[in-house]
Coordinates of N, CA and C in Angstrom, one line a residue:
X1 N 97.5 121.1 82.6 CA 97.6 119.8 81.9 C 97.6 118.7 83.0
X2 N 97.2 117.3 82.7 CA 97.4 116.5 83.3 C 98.6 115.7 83.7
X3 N 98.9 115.6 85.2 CA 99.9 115.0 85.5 C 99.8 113.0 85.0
X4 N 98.9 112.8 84.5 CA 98.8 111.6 84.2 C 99.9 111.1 83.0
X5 N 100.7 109.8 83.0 CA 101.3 109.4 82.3 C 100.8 108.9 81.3
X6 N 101.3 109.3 79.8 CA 100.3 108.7 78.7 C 99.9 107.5 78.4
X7 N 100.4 106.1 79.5 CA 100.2 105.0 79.5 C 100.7 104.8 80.8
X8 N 99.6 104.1 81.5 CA 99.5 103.3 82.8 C 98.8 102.0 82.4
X9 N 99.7 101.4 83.3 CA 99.7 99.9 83.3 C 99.7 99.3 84.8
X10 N 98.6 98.6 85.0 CA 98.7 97.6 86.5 C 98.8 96.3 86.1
X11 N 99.3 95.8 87.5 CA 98.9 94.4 87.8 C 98.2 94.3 88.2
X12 N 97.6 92.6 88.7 CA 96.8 92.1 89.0 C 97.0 90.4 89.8
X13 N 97.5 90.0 90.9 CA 97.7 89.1 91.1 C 96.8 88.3 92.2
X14 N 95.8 87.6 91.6 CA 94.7 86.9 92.3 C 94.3 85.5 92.4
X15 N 93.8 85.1 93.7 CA 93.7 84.0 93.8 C 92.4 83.3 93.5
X16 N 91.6 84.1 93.1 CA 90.4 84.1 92.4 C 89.5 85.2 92.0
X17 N 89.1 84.8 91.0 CA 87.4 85.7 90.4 C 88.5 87.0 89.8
X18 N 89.9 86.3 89.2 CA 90.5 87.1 88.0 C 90.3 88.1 87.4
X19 N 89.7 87.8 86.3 CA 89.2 89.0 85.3 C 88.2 89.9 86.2
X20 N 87.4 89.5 86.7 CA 86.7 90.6 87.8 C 87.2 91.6 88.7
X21 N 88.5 91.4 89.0 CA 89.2 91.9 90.3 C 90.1 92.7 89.2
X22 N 90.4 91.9 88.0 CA 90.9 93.0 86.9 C 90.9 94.0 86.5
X23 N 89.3 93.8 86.0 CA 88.4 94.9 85.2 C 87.7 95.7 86.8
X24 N 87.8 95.6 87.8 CA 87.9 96.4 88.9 C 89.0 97.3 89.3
X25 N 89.8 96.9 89.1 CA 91.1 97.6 89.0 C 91.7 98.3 87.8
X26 N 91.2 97.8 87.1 CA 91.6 99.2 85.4 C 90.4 99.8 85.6
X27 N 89.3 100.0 86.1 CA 88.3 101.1 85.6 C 88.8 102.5 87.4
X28 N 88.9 101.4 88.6 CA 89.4 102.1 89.7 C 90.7 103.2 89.5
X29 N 91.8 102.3 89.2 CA 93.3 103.8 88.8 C 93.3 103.8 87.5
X30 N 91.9 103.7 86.4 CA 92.0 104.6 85.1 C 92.9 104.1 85.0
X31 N 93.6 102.8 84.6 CA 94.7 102.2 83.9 C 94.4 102.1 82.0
X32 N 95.8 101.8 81.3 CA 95.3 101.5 80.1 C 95.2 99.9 79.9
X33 N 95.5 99.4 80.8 CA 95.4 97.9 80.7 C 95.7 97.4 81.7
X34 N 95.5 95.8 82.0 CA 96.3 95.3 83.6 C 96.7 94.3 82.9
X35 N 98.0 93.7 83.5 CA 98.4 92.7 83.4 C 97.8 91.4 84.8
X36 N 96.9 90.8 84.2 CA 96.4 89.4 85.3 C 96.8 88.3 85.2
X37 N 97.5 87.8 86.5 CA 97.6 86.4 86.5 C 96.7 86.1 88.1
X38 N 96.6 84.3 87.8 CA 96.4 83.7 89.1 C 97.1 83.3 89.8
X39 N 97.1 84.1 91.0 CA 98.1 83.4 91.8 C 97.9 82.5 92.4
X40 N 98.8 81.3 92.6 CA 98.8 80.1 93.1 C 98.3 78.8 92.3
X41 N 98.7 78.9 91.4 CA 98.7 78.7 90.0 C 100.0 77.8 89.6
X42 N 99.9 76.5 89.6 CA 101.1 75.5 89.2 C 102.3 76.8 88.2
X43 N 101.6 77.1 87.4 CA 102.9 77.8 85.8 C 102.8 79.0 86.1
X44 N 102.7 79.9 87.3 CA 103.1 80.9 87.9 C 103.8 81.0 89.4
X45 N 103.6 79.9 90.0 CA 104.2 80.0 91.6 C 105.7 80.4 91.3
X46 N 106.5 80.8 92.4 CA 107.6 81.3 92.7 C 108.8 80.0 92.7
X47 N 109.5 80.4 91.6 CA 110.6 79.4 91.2 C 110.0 78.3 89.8
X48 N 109.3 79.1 89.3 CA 108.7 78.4 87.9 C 109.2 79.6 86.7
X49 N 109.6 78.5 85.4 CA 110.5 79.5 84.9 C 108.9 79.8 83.8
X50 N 107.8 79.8 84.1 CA 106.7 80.2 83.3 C 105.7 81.1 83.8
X51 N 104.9 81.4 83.3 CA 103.8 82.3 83.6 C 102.5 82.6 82.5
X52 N 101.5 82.8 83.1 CA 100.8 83.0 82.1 C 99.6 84.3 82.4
X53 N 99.3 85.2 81.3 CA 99.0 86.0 81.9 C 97.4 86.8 81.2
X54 N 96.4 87.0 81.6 CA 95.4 87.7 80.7 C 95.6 89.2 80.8
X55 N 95.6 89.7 79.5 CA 96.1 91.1 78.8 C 94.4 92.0 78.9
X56 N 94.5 92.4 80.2 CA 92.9 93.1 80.3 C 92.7 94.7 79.6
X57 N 92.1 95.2 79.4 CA 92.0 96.8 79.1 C 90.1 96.7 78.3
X58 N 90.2 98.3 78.0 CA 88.4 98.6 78.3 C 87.8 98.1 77.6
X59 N 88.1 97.1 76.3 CA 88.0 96.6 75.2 C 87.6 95.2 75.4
X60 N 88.1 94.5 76.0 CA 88.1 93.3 76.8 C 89.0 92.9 77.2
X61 N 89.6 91.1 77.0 CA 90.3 90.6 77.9 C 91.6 89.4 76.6
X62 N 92.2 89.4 76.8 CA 93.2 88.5 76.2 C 93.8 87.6 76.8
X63 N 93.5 86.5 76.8 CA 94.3 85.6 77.7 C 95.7 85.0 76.9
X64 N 96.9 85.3 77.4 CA 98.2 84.8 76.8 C 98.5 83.3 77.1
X65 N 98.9 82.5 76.4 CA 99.2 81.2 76.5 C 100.6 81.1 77.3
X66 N 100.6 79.7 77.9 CA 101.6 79.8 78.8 C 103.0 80.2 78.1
X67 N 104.0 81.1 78.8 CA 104.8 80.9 78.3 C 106.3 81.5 79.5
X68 N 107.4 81.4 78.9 CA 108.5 82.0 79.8 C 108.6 83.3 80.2
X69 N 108.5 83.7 81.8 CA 108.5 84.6 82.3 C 109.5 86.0 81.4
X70 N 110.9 86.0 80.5 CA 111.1 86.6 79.9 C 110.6 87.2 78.4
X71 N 109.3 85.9 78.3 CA 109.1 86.2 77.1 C 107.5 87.5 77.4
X72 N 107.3 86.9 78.8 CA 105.7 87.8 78.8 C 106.5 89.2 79.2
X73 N 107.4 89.3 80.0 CA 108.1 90.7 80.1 C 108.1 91.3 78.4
X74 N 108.7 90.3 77.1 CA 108.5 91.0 76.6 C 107.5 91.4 75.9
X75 N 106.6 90.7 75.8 CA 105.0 90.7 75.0 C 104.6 92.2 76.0
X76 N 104.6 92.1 77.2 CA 104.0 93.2 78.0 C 105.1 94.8 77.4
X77 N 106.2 94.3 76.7 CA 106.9 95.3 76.1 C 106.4 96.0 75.4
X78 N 106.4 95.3 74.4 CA 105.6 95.4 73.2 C 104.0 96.0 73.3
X79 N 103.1 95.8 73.9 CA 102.0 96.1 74.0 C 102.1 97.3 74.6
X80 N 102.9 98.0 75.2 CA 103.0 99.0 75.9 C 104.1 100.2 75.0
X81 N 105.0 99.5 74.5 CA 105.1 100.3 72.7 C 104.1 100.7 72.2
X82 N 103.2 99.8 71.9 CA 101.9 100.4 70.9 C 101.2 101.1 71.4
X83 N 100.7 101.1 72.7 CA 99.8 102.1 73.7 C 100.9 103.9 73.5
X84 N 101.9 103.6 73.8 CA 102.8 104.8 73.9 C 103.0 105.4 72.2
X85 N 102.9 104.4 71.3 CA 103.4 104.9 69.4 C 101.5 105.4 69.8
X86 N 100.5 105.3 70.0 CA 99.4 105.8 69.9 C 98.9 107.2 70.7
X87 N 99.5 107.3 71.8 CA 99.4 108.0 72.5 C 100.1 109.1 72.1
X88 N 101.0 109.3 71.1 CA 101.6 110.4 70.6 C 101.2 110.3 69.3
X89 N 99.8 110.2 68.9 CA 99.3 110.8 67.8 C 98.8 112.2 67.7
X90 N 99.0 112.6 66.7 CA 98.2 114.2 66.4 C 97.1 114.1 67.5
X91 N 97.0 115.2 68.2 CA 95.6 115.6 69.2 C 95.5 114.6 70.4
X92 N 96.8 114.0 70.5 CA 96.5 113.0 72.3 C 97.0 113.8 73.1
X93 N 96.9 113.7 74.0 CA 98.2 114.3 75.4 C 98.5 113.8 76.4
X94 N 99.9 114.1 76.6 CA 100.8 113.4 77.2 C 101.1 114.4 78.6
X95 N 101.6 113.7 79.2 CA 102.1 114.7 80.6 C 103.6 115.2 80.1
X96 N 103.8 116.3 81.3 CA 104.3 116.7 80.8 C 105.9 116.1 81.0
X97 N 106.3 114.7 81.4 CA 107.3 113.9 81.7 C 107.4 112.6 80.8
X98 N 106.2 112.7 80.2 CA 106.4 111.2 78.8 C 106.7 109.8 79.9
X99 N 106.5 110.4 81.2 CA 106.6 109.1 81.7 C 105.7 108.0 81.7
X100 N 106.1 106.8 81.9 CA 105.4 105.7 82.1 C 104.7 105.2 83.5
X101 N 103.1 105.3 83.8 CA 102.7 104.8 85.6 C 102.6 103.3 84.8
X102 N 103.1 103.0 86.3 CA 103.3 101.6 86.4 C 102.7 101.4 87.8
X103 N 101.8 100.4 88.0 CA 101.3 100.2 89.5 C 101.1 98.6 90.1

């Protein structure tokens, strides 16, 4: 069986050509999605209580409206609920630790 976790999830933190360097990196570690932001970026720099972030995976791309860094923690919660309530459907498989890759 595979050691793969039934939902992996990356980041993505770039200073340009975004969604490219995204969708580079979710097809590279076979992720189920990336979380992208740009870095250097007025409503993401370091000591800004905001962030904003595009919700990539094989399907396309979502771009999230700005909002408070605890709220995208939990939108990224949530999205990652539903990958995992899916991934334990009749006929998926899971490793054999139900863990979560995070990268």
């Amino acid at each position: 069986p595979s050691l793969r976790p039934p939902v992996v999830i990356g980041f993505a933190a770039e200073t340009h050509d975004l969604l490219t360097y995204a969708k580079g990196k979710l097809e590279k570690k076979g992720a189920d999605a990336i979380c992208a932001n740009q870095v250097g970026a007025a409503i993401a720099s370091r000591g800004s209580d905001n962030n904003q972030i595009t919700w990539v995976n094989a399907t396309g791309n979502e771009p999230w409206e700005v909002m408070d860094k605890h709220e995208v923690g939990n939108r990224i919660g949530d999205k990652i609920a539903l990958l995992l309530q899916r991934s334990r459907t009749p006929g998926a498989t899971t490793s054999a630790s139900g863990n979560l890759g995070i990268f």
